[in-house]
Tab-separated table of C-alpha atoms in Angstrom:
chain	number	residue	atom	x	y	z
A	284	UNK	CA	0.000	0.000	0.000
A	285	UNK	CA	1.667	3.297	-0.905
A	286	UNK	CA	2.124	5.871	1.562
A	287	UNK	CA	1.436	9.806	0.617
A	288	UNK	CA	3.283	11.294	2.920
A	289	UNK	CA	1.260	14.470	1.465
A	290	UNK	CA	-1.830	13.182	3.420
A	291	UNK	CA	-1.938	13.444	6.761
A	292	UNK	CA	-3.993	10.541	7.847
A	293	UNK	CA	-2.233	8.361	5.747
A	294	UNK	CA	0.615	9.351	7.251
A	295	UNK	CA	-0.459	8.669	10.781
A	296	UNK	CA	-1.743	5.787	10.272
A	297	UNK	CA	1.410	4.441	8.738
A	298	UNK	CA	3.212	5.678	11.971
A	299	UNK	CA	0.501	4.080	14.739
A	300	UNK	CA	1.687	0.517	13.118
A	301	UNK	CA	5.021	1.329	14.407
A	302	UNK	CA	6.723	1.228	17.791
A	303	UNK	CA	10.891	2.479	18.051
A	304	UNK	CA	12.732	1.568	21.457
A	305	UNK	CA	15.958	3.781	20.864
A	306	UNK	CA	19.202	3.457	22.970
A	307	UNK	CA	18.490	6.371	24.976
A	308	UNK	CA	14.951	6.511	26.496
A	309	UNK	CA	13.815	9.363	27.302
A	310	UNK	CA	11.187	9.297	30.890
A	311	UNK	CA	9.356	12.315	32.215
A	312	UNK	CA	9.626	12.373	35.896
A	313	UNK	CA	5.531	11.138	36.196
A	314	UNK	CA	4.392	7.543	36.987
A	315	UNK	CA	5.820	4.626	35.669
A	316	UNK	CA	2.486	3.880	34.393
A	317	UNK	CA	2.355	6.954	32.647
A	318	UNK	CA	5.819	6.455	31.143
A	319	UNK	CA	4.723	3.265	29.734
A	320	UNK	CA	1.474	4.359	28.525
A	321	UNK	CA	3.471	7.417	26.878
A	322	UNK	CA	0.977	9.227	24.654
A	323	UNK	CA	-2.301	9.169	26.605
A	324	UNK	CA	-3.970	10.790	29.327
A	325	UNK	CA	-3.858	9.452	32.268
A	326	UNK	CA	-7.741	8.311	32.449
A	327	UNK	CA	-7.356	6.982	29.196
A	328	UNK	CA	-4.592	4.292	30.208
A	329	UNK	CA	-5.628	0.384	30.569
A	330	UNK	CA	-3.824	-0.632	33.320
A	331	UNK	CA	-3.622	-4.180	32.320
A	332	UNK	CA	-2.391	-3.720	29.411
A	333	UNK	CA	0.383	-1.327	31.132
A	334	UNK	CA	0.840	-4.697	33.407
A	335	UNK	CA	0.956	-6.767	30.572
A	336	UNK	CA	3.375	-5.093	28.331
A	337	UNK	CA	6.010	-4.707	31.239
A	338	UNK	CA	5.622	-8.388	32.586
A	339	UNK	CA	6.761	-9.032	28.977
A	340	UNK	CA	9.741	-6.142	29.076
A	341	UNK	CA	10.688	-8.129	32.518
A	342	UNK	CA	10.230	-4.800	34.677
A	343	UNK	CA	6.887	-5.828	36.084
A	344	UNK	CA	8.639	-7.455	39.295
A	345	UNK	CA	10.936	-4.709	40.055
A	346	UNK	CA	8.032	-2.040	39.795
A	347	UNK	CA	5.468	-4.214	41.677
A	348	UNK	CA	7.966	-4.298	44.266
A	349	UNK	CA	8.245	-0.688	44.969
A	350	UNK	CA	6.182	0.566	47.957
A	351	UNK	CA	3.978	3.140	44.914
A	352	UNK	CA	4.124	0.065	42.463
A	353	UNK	CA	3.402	1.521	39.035
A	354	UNK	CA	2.503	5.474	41.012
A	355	UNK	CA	6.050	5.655	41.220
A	356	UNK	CA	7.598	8.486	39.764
A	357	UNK	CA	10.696	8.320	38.182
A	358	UNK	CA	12.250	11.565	38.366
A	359	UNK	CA	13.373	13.808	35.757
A	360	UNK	CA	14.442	11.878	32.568
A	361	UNK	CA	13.996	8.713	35.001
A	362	UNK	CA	17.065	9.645	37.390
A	363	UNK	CA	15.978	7.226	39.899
A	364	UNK	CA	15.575	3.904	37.416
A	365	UNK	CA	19.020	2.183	36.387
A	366	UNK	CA	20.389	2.352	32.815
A	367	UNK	CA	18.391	-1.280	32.211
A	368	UNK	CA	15.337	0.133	34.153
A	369	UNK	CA	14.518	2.784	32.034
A	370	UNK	CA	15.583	0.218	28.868
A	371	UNK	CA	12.986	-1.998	30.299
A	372	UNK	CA	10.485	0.755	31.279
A	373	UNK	CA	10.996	1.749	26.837
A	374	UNK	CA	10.348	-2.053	26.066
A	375	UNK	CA	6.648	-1.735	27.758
A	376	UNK	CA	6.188	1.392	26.616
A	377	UNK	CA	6.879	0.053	23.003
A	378	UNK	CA	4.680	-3.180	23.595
A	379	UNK	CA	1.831	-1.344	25.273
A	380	UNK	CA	1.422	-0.145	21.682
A	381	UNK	CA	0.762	-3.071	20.366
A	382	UNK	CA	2.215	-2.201	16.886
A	383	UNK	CA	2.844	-4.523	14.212
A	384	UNK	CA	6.195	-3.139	13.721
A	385	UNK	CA	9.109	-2.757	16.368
A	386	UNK	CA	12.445	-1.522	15.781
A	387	UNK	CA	14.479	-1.768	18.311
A	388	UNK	CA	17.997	0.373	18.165
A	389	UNK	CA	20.731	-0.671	20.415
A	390	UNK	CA	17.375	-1.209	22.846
A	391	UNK	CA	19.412	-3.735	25.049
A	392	UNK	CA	22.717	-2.005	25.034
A	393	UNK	CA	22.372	-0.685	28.573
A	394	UNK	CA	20.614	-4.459	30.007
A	395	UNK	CA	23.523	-6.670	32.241
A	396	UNK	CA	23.450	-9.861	29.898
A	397	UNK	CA	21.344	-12.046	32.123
A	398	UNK	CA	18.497	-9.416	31.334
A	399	UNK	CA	19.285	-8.934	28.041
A	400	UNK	CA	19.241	-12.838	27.531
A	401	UNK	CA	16.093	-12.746	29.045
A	402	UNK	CA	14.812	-9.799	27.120
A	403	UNK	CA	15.755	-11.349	23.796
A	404	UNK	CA	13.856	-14.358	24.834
A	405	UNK	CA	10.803	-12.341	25.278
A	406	UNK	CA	11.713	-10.736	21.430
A	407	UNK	CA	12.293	-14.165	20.083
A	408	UNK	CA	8.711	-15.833	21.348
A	409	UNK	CA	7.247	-12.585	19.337
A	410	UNK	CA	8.152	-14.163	16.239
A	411	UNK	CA	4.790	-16.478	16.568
A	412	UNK	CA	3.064	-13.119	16.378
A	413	UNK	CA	1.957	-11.138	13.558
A	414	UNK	CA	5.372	-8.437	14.256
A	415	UNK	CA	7.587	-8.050	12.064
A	416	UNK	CA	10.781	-6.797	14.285
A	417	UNK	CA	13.844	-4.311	13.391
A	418	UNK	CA	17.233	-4.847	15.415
A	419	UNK	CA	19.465	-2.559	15.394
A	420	UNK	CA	22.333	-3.807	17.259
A	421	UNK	CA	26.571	-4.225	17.923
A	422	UNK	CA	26.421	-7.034	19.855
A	423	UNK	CA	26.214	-10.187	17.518
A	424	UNK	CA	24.777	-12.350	19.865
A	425	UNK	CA	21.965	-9.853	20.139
A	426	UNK	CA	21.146	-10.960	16.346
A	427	UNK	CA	21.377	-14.834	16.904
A	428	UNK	CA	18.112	-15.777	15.945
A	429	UNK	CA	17.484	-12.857	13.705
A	430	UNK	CA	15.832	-14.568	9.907
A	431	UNK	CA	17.769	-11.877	7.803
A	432	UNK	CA	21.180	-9.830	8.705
A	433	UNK	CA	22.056	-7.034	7.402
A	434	UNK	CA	25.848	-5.246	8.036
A	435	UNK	CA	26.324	-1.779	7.255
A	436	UNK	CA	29.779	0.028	7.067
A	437	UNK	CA	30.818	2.414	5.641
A	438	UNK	CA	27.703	3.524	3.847
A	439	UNK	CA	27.493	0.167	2.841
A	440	UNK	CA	24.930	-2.626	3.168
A	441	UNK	CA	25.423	-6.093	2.572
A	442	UNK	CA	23.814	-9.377	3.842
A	443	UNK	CA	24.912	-10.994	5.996
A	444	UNK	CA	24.309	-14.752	7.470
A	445	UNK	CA	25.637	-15.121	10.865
A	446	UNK	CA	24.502	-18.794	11.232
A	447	UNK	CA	26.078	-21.955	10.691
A	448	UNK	CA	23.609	-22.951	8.445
């Protein structure tokens, strides 16, 4: 389907099917809740969705642990979440979305590897799903079960398979 970028609902719409977890997340200091429900007003959020979507970034137990739970607030640009919290905390926010396209860039780059092994598990059972998923990543074990790799260097892009197929 071509997209006229001319036209703005087009244009939206082409954008709503898309979620982007970048390396750097950037949190208001509000709720968690509200950081992970990102765009909407605070009556508007579905809580269980806002559960579901960080059970599946693997922040769901550290939040529900906190005395507020998901009324936390996070501070300005999340100064009181770790690196891999506020990772995490961009994971749900992406999920709660529930787009059909995720691109995640460098979005495990701040995780200890036991979370990010964990995380990628959580990206590799979403290939069952009806996602199609972007990584954008250094770390070649990051891409290990990734269908098609792509390297690019030096303005160049070439394919790439990683696997010992």
């Amino acid at each position: 389907k071509e997209i006229n970028f001319l036209n703005k609902e087009n244009l939206n719409s082409w954008r709503s099917n898309i979620s982007h977890v970048p390396q750097d997340i950037y949190l208001r200091d509000d709720k968690i809740s509200n950081n992970i429900a990102f765009e909407l007003d605070e009556n508007n959020i579905n809580l269980e969705r806002v559960y579901e979507s960080a059970k599946k970034a693997r922040i769901f137990d550290f939040v529900d642990s906190l005395p507020k739970g998901f009324d936390t607030f996070v501070g300005e640009r999340g100064v009181r979440l770790s690196g891999g919290q506020k990772q995490r905390v961009g994971i749900a926010r992406a999920l709660y979305k529930k787009s059909n396209i995720l691109i995640f860039d460098e979005a495990t780059s701040a995780l200890d590897s036991k979370t990010e092994k964990r995380v990628m598990k959580f990206i590799d059972d979403l290939i069952d799903e009806d996602i199609t998923i972007i990584l954008i990543a250094h770390r070649l074990s990051t891409l290990s079960n990734c269908d098609v790799i792509y390297e690019v260097s030096n303005s160049n892009v070439k394919k790439v398979n990683f696997k010992n197929d």
